[in-house]
mmCIF file of C-alpha atoms in Angstrom:
data_model
loop_
_atom_site.group_PDB
_atom_site.id
_atom_site.type_symbol
_atom_site.label_atom_id
_atom_site.label_comp_id
_atom_site.label_asym_id
_atom_site.label_seq_id
_atom_site.Cartn_x
_atom_site.Cartn_y
_atom_site.Cartn_z
ATOM 1 C CA MET A 9 128.398 93.371 149.537
ATOM 2 C CA PHE A 10 125.953 91.853 151.996
ATOM 3 C CA PHE A 11 122.239 91.648 151.365
ATOM 4 C CA THR A 12 119.357 90.833 153.643
ATOM 5 C CA LYS A 13 116.862 88.079 152.920
ATOM 6 C CA LYS A 14 114.487 88.959 150.127
ATOM 7 C CA THR A 15 111.208 88.021 151.775
ATOM 8 C CA LYS A 16 110.450 91.673 152.516
ATOM 9 C CA GLY A 17 110.031 94.356 149.879
ATOM 10 C CA TYR A 18 111.783 97.720 150.072
ATOM 11 C CA PHE A 19 110.774 100.723 147.972
ATOM 12 C CA ILE A 20 112.606 104.056 147.952
ATOM 13 C CA GLU A 21 111.867 107.248 146.043
ATOM 14 C CA CYS A 22 114.557 109.932 145.771
ATOM 15 C CA ASN A 23 113.606 113.392 144.538
ATOM 16 C CA ASN A 24 115.259 116.793 144.945
ATOM 17 C CA HIS A 25 113.610 117.516 148.272
ATOM 18 C CA SER A 26 112.712 114.250 149.968
ATOM 19 C CA ILE A 27 113.507 110.568 150.245
ATOM 20 C CA LEU A 28 110.478 108.371 150.884
ATOM 21 C CA LEU A 29 110.825 104.766 152.022
ATOM 22 C CA ALA A 30 108.536 101.780 152.510
ATOM 23 C CA ARG A 31 108.812 98.195 153.733
ATOM 24 C CA THR A 32 106.288 95.641 152.563
ATOM 25 C CA SER A 33 105.566 92.078 153.653
ATOM 26 C CA LEU A 34 106.551 90.726 150.222
ATOM 27 C CA ARG A 35 108.332 92.085 147.191
ATOM 28 C CA ASN A 36 105.293 91.676 144.933
ATOM 29 C CA SER A 37 101.537 91.851 145.478
ATOM 30 C CA PRO A 38 99.645 90.602 147.316
ATOM 31 C CA MET A 39 101.609 92.597 149.865
ATOM 32 C CA VAL A 40 101.085 94.519 153.070
ATOM 33 C CA ILE A 41 102.719 97.924 153.574
ATOM 34 C CA GLU A 42 104.225 97.623 157.052
ATOM 35 C CA GLU A 43 106.275 100.809 157.411
ATOM 36 C CA LEU A 44 106.427 104.230 155.772
ATOM 37 C CA THR A 45 108.906 106.981 156.522
ATOM 38 C CA SER A 46 110.598 109.954 154.891
ATOM 39 C CA CYS A 47 113.482 112.364 155.388
ATOM 40 C CA PRO A 48 114.996 115.426 153.694
ATOM 41 C CA ALA A 49 117.057 114.508 150.628
ATOM 42 C CA ASP A 50 120.218 116.135 151.965
ATOM 43 C CA ASP A 51 120.126 114.759 155.534
ATOM 44 C CA VAL A 52 122.532 111.809 155.620
ATOM 45 C CA ALA A 53 121.938 111.036 159.312
ATOM 46 C CA ALA A 54 118.152 111.106 158.909
ATOM 47 C CA LEU A 55 118.381 108.705 155.958
ATOM 48 C CA ALA A 56 120.506 106.301 157.995
ATOM 49 C CA GLU A 57 117.854 106.365 160.744
ATOM 50 C CA ALA A 58 115.076 105.834 158.194
ATOM 51 C CA ILE A 59 116.865 102.809 156.728
ATOM 52 C CA LYS A 60 117.438 101.446 160.242
ATOM 53 C CA LEU A 61 113.709 101.788 160.940
ATOM 54 C CA LEU A 62 112.887 99.796 157.815
ATOM 55 C CA GLN A 63 115.650 97.247 158.180
ATOM 56 C CA PRO A 64 116.782 97.059 161.825
ATOM 57 C CA LYS A 65 118.833 93.885 161.346
ATOM 58 C CA LYS A 66 121.304 94.481 158.534
ATOM 59 C CA SER A 67 123.617 91.660 157.506
ATOM 60 C CA GLY A 68 127.016 92.883 158.695
ATOM 61 C CA ALA A 69 128.585 96.319 158.704
ATOM 62 C CA GLY A 70 128.645 96.511 154.928
ATOM 63 C CA GLY A 71 124.970 95.664 154.512
ATOM 64 C CA TYR A 72 122.870 97.394 151.875
ATOM 65 C CA ILE A 73 119.111 97.735 151.651
ATOM 66 C CA ALA A 74 118.182 96.143 148.314
ATOM 67 C CA SER A 75 115.303 98.168 146.910
ATOM 68 C CA THR A 76 113.148 99.182 143.994
ATOM 69 C CA CYS A 77 114.133 102.816 143.508
ATOM 70 C CA GLY A 78 112.374 105.709 141.821
ATOM 71 C CA ILE A 79 114.610 108.591 140.726
ATOM 72 C CA TYR A 80 114.158 112.011 139.110
ATOM 73 C CA PRO A 81 117.256 112.897 137.063
ATOM 74 C CA ALA A 82 117.452 116.621 136.277
ATOM 75 C CA LYS A 83 117.612 115.906 132.528
ATOM 76 C CA ARG A 84 115.044 113.110 132.470
ATOM 77 C CA VAL A 85 112.914 112.826 129.354
ATOM 78 C CA VAL A 86 109.235 111.887 129.487
ATOM 79 C CA ARG A 87 107.704 113.430 126.377
ATOM 80 C CA HIS A 88 104.471 112.710 124.586
ATOM 81 C CA VAL A 89 104.788 112.766 120.782
ATOM 82 C CA THR A 90 102.424 112.159 117.886
ATOM 83 C CA LEU A 91 104.146 110.094 115.207
ATOM 84 C CA ASP A 92 103.510 109.722 111.475
ATOM 85 C CA PRO A 93 102.889 106.030 110.656
ATOM 86 C CA LYS A 94 103.776 106.684 107.016
ATOM 87 C CA ARG A 95 107.373 107.328 108.052
ATOM 88 C CA TYR A 96 107.922 104.382 110.403
ATOM 89 C CA LYS A 97 110.174 102.607 107.909
ATOM 90 C CA GLU A 98 112.472 105.597 107.444
ATOM 91 C CA ALA A 99 115.804 104.975 109.160
ATOM 92 C CA THR A 100 116.253 108.599 110.236
ATOM 93 C CA TYR A 101 112.666 109.382 111.276
ATOM 94 C CA MET A 102 113.060 108.798 115.034
ATOM 95 C CA ASP A 103 116.227 110.893 115.160
ATOM 96 C CA GLU A 104 114.287 113.702 113.458
ATOM 97 C CA VAL A 105 111.537 113.477 116.070
ATOM 98 C CA LEU A 106 114.047 113.493 118.931
ATOM 99 C CA SER A 107 115.998 116.472 117.608
ATOM 100 C CA GLY A 108 112.972 118.432 116.360
ATOM 101 C CA GLN A 109 110.249 117.731 118.936
ATOM 102 C CA VAL A 110 112.031 116.418 122.023
ATOM 103 C CA ARG A 111 115.166 118.501 121.344
ATOM 104 C CA ILE A 112 117.793 116.049 122.532
ATOM 105 C CA GLU A 113 120.694 114.212 120.926
ATOM 106 C CA ALA A 114 119.622 110.577 120.761
ATOM 107 C CA ASP A 115 123.134 109.124 121.033
ATOM 108 C CA LYS A 116 123.638 110.717 124.473
ATOM 109 C CA PHE A 117 120.513 109.241 126.056
ATOM 110 C CA ALA A 118 119.264 105.861 127.225
ATOM 111 C CA LEU A 119 115.770 105.923 125.743
ATOM 112 C CA ALA A 120 112.661 103.831 125.320
ATOM 113 C CA LEU A 121 109.669 104.464 123.067
ATOM 114 C CA LEU A 122 106.376 103.517 124.712
ATOM 115 C CA ASN A 123 102.673 103.504 123.914
ATOM 116 C CA ALA A 124 101.096 106.606 125.440
ATOM 117 C CA ASN A 125 97.987 104.753 126.588
ATOM 118 C CA ASP A 126 99.497 101.903 128.607
ATOM 119 C CA GLY A 127 103.297 102.303 128.687
ATOM 120 C CA THR A 128 104.053 99.098 126.804
ATOM 121 C CA ASP A 129 106.817 99.025 124.208
ATOM 122 C CA PHE A 130 105.820 100.816 121.012
ATOM 123 C CA ASP A 131 105.190 98.439 118.115
ATOM 124 C CA PHE A 132 105.900 99.953 114.699
ATOM 125 C CA SER A 133 104.081 97.104 112.962
ATOM 126 C CA VAL A 134 100.759 98.453 114.292
ATOM 127 C CA THR A 135 100.295 101.456 112.018
ATOM 128 C CA SER A 136 97.160 102.610 113.846
ATOM 129 C CA LYS A 137 99.380 103.496 116.794
ATOM 130 C CA LYS A 138 100.813 106.997 116.665
ATOM 131 C CA GLU A 139 100.567 108.428 120.212
ATOM 132 C CA ALA A 140 103.824 107.617 121.979
ATOM 133 C CA ILE A 141 106.128 108.596 124.830
ATOM 134 C CA PHE A 142 109.885 108.939 124.667
ATOM 135 C CA ALA A 143 111.274 108.151 128.121
ATOM 136 C CA GLY A 144 114.842 108.082 129.357
ATOM 137 C CA LEU A 145 117.797 109.939 130.813
ATOM 138 C CA PRO A 146 121.361 110.814 129.809
ATOM 139 C CA SER A 147 123.363 107.594 129.531
ATOM 140 C CA ASP A 148 126.051 108.714 131.965
ATOM 141 C CA GLU A 149 123.456 109.562 134.636
ATOM 142 C CA VAL A 150 122.477 105.901 135.062
ATOM 143 C CA THR A 151 125.881 105.093 136.546
ATOM 144 C CA THR A 152 125.920 108.347 138.520
ATOM 145 C CA TRP A 153 122.601 107.535 140.161
ATOM 146 C CA GLN A 154 123.599 103.958 140.912
ATOM 147 C CA SER A 155 126.792 105.170 142.612
ATOM 148 C CA SER A 156 124.914 107.840 144.551
ATOM 149 C CA LEU A 157 122.431 105.311 145.910
ATOM 150 C CA LEU A 158 125.191 102.881 146.878
ATOM 151 C CA ASP A 159 126.950 105.677 148.750
ATOM 152 C CA ARG A 160 123.783 106.088 150.805
ATOM 153 C CA GLY A 161 123.567 102.389 151.654
ATOM 154 C CA ILE A 162 120.909 101.631 149.035
ATOM 155 C CA TYR A 163 121.369 98.881 146.457
ATOM 156 C CA PRO A 164 119.008 99.581 143.507
ATOM 157 C CA GLU A 165 117.769 96.170 142.412
ATOM 158 C CA ARG A 166 115.489 98.064 140.099
ATOM 159 C CA LEU A 167 115.900 101.673 138.993
ATOM 160 C CA GLU A 168 112.892 103.511 137.596
ATOM 161 C CA ILE A 169 112.195 106.994 136.332
ATOM 162 C CA GLY A 170 109.728 108.091 138.988
ATOM 163 C CA THR A 171 107.873 110.383 136.584
ATOM 164 C CA LEU A 172 106.908 107.506 134.344
ATOM 165 C CA SER A 173 105.677 105.131 137.033
ATOM 166 C CA THR A 174 103.755 107.988 138.691
ATOM 167 C CA LEU A 175 101.947 108.902 135.476
ATOM 168 C CA GLY A 176 100.942 105.267 135.055
ATOM 169 C CA ALA A 177 99.663 105.171 138.628
ATOM 170 C CA ILE A 178 97.605 108.345 138.178
ATOM 171 C CA SER A 179 95.999 107.002 135.008
ATOM 172 C CA ASP A 180 95.203 103.783 136.867
ATOM 173 C CA TYR A 181 93.735 105.733 139.783
ATOM 174 C CA LEU A 182 91.491 107.759 137.451
ATOM 175 C CA THR A 183 90.148 104.477 136.084
ATOM 176 C CA PHE A 184 89.584 103.136 139.611
ATOM 177 C CA SER A 185 87.805 106.298 140.780
ATOM 178 C CA GLN A 186 85.825 106.604 137.524
ATOM 179 C CA VAL A 187 87.090 110.131 136.916
ATOM 180 C CA LYS A 188 86.531 110.872 133.243
ATOM 181 C CA THR A 189 87.997 114.369 133.085
ATOM 182 C CA PRO A 190 91.748 114.645 132.424
ATOM 183 C CA THR A 191 94.151 115.615 135.205
ATOM 184 C CA LEU A 192 96.951 118.172 135.063
ATOM 185 C CA VAL A 193 100.055 116.615 136.658
ATOM 186 C CA LEU A 194 102.897 118.939 137.653
ATOM 187 C CA GLU A 195 106.454 118.172 138.730
ATOM 188 C CA ILE A 196 107.764 121.534 139.920
ATOM 189 C CA ASP A 197 111.545 121.515 140.322
ATOM 190 C CA GLY A 198 113.965 124.350 140.972
ATOM 191 C CA GLU A 199 114.691 125.414 137.394
ATOM 192 C CA SER A 200 111.717 124.014 135.495
ATOM 193 C CA THR A 201 108.309 122.358 135.646
ATOM 194 C CA GLN A 202 107.284 119.174 133.877
ATOM 195 C CA SER A 203 103.615 119.443 132.897
ATOM 196 C CA PHE A 204 101.486 116.466 131.841
ATOM 197 C CA ILE A 205 97.838 115.906 131.034
ATOM 198 C CA VAL A 206 96.744 112.414 132.025
ATOM 199 C CA SER A 207 93.404 110.663 131.598
ATOM 200 C CA ASP A 208 92.078 107.213 132.393
ATOM 201 C CA THR A 209 93.318 106.178 128.940
ATOM 202 C CA GLY A 210 96.917 107.309 129.397
ATOM 203 C CA VAL A 211 99.215 110.288 128.893
ATOM 204 C CA GLU A 212 97.719 112.745 126.424
ATOM 205 C CA ASN A 213 100.041 115.720 126.574
ATOM 206 C CA SER A 214 103.418 116.782 127.962
ATOM 207 C CA ARG A 215 105.343 120.012 128.081
ATOM 208 C CA PRO A 216 108.511 121.162 129.841
ATOM 209 C CA ILE A 217 108.103 124.700 131.192
ATOM 210 C CA PRO A 218 111.177 126.855 131.973
ATOM 211 C CA GLN A 219 109.593 128.131 135.192
ATOM 212 C CA GLY A 220 110.142 126.498 138.563
ATOM 213 C CA LEU A 221 110.593 127.262 142.242
ATOM 214 C CA ASP A 222 113.746 129.310 141.654
ATOM 215 C CA ALA A 223 111.765 131.832 139.594
ATOM 216 C CA MET A 224 109.590 132.543 142.634
ATOM 217 C CA ILE A 225 112.517 133.617 144.851
ATOM 218 C CA PRO A 226 112.964 137.137 143.364
ATOM 219 C CA VAL A 227 109.203 137.665 143.731
ATOM 220 C CA VAL A 228 109.418 136.705 147.406
ATOM 221 C CA GLN A 229 112.309 139.132 147.862
ATOM 222 C CA LYS A 230 110.389 141.983 146.242
ATOM 223 C CA GLU A 231 107.056 141.320 147.953
ATOM 224 C CA ILE A 232 108.519 141.060 151.464
ATOM 225 C CA GLY A 233 111.304 143.598 150.977
ATOM 226 C CA LEU A 234 114.246 141.366 151.835
ATOM 227 C CA LYS A 235 117.809 142.535 151.210
ATOM 228 C CA ASP A 236 118.923 139.653 148.984
ATOM 229 C CA GLU A 237 117.738 136.526 147.210
ATOM 230 C CA GLU A 238 119.516 134.166 149.598
ATOM 231 C CA ALA A 239 117.459 135.477 152.512
ATOM 232 C CA ALA A 240 114.332 135.110 150.369
ATOM 233 C CA ARG A 241 115.282 131.537 149.483
ATOM 234 C CA LYS A 242 115.754 130.521 153.114
ATOM 235 C CA LEU A 243 112.428 132.042 154.102
ATOM 236 C CA PHE A 244 110.630 130.507 151.107
ATOM 237 C CA TYR A 245 111.740 126.973 151.965
ATOM 238 C CA SER A 246 111.058 127.344 155.684
ATOM 239 C CA ASN A 247 107.862 127.154 157.688
ATOM 240 C CA ALA A 248 108.511 130.549 159.231
ATOM 241 C CA PHE A 249 106.194 132.558 156.969
ATOM 242 C CA ASP A 250 102.719 131.991 155.540
ATOM 243 C CA PHE A 251 102.969 132.561 151.778
ATOM 244 C CA THR A 252 99.380 131.529 151.071
ATOM 245 C CA GLY A 253 98.234 135.110 150.634
ATOM 246 C CA MET A 254 100.781 135.846 147.906
ATOM 247 C CA GLY A 255 100.376 132.497 146.160
ATOM 248 C CA ALA A 256 98.749 134.033 143.078
ATOM 249 C CA THR A 257 101.642 136.491 142.698
ATOM 250 C CA LEU A 258 104.328 133.828 143.125
ATOM 251 C CA ILE A 259 102.890 131.529 140.449
ATOM 252 C CA LYS A 260 101.916 134.265 137.978
ATOM 253 C CA LYS A 261 104.540 133.410 135.350
ATOM 254 C CA LEU A 262 104.081 129.652 135.763
ATOM 255 C CA LEU A 263 100.312 130.037 135.579
ATOM 256 C CA LYS A 264 100.566 131.897 132.275
ATOM 257 C CA GLU A 265 102.518 128.989 130.762
ATOM 258 C CA LEU A 266 100.101 126.428 132.197
ATOM 259 C CA GLN A 267 97.044 128.264 130.885
ATOM 260 C CA SER A 268 98.610 128.423 127.432
ATOM 261 C CA SER A 269 99.334 124.691 127.458
ATOM 262 C CA ILE A 270 95.896 123.789 128.819
ATOM 263 C CA GLY A 271 94.164 126.070 126.317
ATOM 264 C CA PHE A 272 95.964 124.418 123.401
ATOM 265 C CA TYR A 273 94.981 120.967 124.688
ATOM 266 C CA GLU A 274 91.348 121.946 125.191
ATOM 267 C CA VAL A 275 91.069 123.401 121.682
ATOM 268 C CA GLN A 276 92.621 120.236 120.229
ATOM 269 C CA THR A 277 90.508 117.740 122.133
ATOM 270 C CA GLY A 278 87.379 119.559 123.292
ATOM 271 C CA GLN A 279 88.078 118.324 126.821
ATOM 272 C CA SER A 280 88.530 120.485 129.903
ATOM 273 C CA ILE A 281 90.970 119.803 132.734
ATOM 274 C CA GLY A 282 89.068 118.466 135.752
ATOM 275 C CA GLN A 283 91.686 118.485 138.509
ATOM 276 C CA VAL A 284 95.365 119.117 139.262
ATOM 277 C CA VAL A 285 98.030 117.273 141.242
ATOM 278 C CA CYS A 286 101.579 118.320 142.177
ATOM 279 C CA THR A 287 103.645 115.244 142.994
ATOM 280 C CA LEU A 288 107.100 116.507 144.000
ATOM 281 C CA LEU A 289 106.543 119.578 146.169
ATOM 282 C CA PRO A 290 108.389 119.437 149.493
ATOM 283 C CA PRO A 291 106.040 119.306 152.516
ATOM 284 C CA LYS A 292 106.734 122.935 153.456
ATOM 285 C CA LEU A 293 105.602 124.084 150.007
ATOM 286 C CA GLY A 294 102.390 122.079 149.914
ATOM 287 C CA TRP A 295 100.396 125.325 149.833
ATOM 288 C CA LEU A 296 101.575 125.887 146.248
ATOM 289 C CA GLU A 297 99.379 123.028 145.025
ATOM 290 C CA LYS A 298 96.308 124.736 146.472
ATOM 291 C CA ALA A 299 97.373 128.089 145.008
ATOM 292 C CA ILE A 300 97.651 126.570 141.527
ATOM 293 C CA SER A 301 94.345 124.775 141.995
ATOM 294 C CA THR A 302 92.586 127.996 143.016
ATOM 295 C CA GLN A 303 93.994 130.036 140.133
ATOM 296 C CA LEU A 304 93.091 127.372 137.571
ATOM 297 C CA GLY A 305 89.616 126.958 139.046
ATOM 298 C CA VAL A 306 89.852 123.170 139.448
ATOM 299 C CA PRO A 307 90.152 121.013 142.581
ATOM 300 C CA VAL A 308 93.247 119.164 143.750
ATOM 301 C CA LEU A 309 93.076 115.451 142.981
ATOM 302 C CA ALA A 310 92.406 113.727 146.309
ATOM 303 C CA VAL A 311 93.743 110.171 146.186
ATOM 304 C CA ASP A 312 92.004 107.477 148.226
ATOM 305 C CA TYR A 313 95.166 105.408 148.608
ATOM 306 C CA LYS A 314 93.843 102.616 150.785
ATOM 307 C CA ASN A 315 90.792 101.649 148.730
ATOM 308 C CA TRP A 316 92.647 102.063 145.440
ATOM 309 C CA LEU A 317 95.641 99.974 146.481
ATOM 310 C CA LEU A 318 93.349 97.269 147.853
ATOM 311 C CA THR A 319 92.245 96.650 144.259
ATOM 312 C CA LYS A 320 95.932 95.948 143.539
ATOM 313 C CA CYS A 321 96.131 93.513 146.469
ATOM 314 C CA ILE A 322 98.164 96.032 148.483
ATOM 315 C CA SER A 323 97.009 96.833 152.020
ATOM 316 C CA PHE A 324 98.261 98.796 155.031
ATOM 317 C CA ASP A 325 99.111 97.528 158.482
ATOM 318 C CA GLY A 326 100.740 98.692 161.702
ATOM 319 C CA ALA A 327 102.444 102.088 161.648
ATOM 320 C CA ALA A 328 101.831 102.525 157.924
ATOM 321 C CA ASN A 329 98.079 102.357 158.520
ATOM 322 C CA LYS A 330 98.271 105.527 160.654
ATOM 323 C CA GLN A 331 100.402 107.562 158.270
ATOM 324 C CA GLU A 332 98.859 110.714 156.818
ATOM 325 C CA LEU A 333 99.154 110.450 153.053
ATOM 326 C CA ASP A 334 99.177 113.365 150.639
ATOM 327 C CA ASN A 335 100.090 113.598 146.952
ATOM 328 C CA LEU A 336 103.816 113.478 147.746
ATOM 329 C CA TRP A 337 103.435 109.704 148.304
ATOM 330 C CA LEU A 338 102.058 108.944 144.833
ATOM 331 C CA GLY A 339 105.489 108.238 143.371
ATOM 332 C CA LEU A 340 106.488 105.805 146.103
ATOM 333 C CA PHE A 341 103.292 103.784 145.823
ATOM 334 C CA SER A 342 103.584 103.760 142.027
ATOM 335 C CA LEU A 343 106.779 101.714 142.429
ATOM 336 C CA MET A 344 104.729 98.936 144.035
ATOM 337 C CA LEU A 345 102.484 98.618 141.005
ATOM 338 C CA ASN A 346 103.386 96.507 138.030
ATOM 339 C CA HIS A 347 104.738 99.250 135.752
ATOM 340 C CA ASN A 348 107.449 97.215 134.066
ATOM 341 C CA HIS A 349 107.896 99.852 131.369
ATOM 342 C CA ALA A 350 109.396 102.316 133.860
ATOM 343 C CA ALA A 351 112.672 100.508 134.466
ATOM 344 C CA VAL A 352 115.889 102.137 133.303
ATOM 345 C CA ALA A 353 118.338 99.660 134.802
#
């Protein structure tokens, strides 16, 4: 393998819909973001062009772009749990929590247990600590992701679960912007939705919801009167039709689950959700974030990237300074922050 000099920093986020890339002046802050670009996740040629834009002078034909990478494995685990300090010394207690609350088999996952407020490693000697996060992915998926990235010309110097670093970034941003009300964070995938409630003090709640984008396809078919679901799917993911007017209908089932989860949280804590953010929606489905916001009666979290990142000694220059930035970019910028807890390899 050939690698380029490591004076520059390269950050790449890969989700189901998009690949986002950045080049920075240095690998660690203080740094300047020099270039930002993106491409569809399944467009090999577009990715090659994006990498060429970031790194025009590769070292030899077999050159790789050595990067910090954020990934979103389908079976990733980022779950908030409340532990019982009285049982910390029991050898089987964590396995009970994983099977009963998280509902996974511990021996099949690469996992870490973190403090819910700051993402540091959980310390069982501090018995006042009981709010925690289990984070990880199936053990065999680590190698699968590494191989997939290498096949695309990307060498993952650091591999992070994008969900985890993004949640840390949002909590940090709430502190920066002095927002005291908790934020509903949604990762809407095809088959499911990962729902989190995040405040300036950390992750307070998590819930996987078995409703995602795929569940909206039959509704599209029925509402528009299309002959089959495949036609509805193509139209849904295109820019050829304005779905804004039927947004409330499309998210009806998801909204019911969200309202249940939010209601439980509000009864428990006495706090009301102040805003919502959807971090993984493809650009053509950005209207869904507004639809969810409207139905929940809270605004979309508007991130002031440039002023926030300046407090982290990260600035913008050149082409990156002109880039329009929406909530899709949160995950990429989170990789530039010092969230050491998010690494999985």
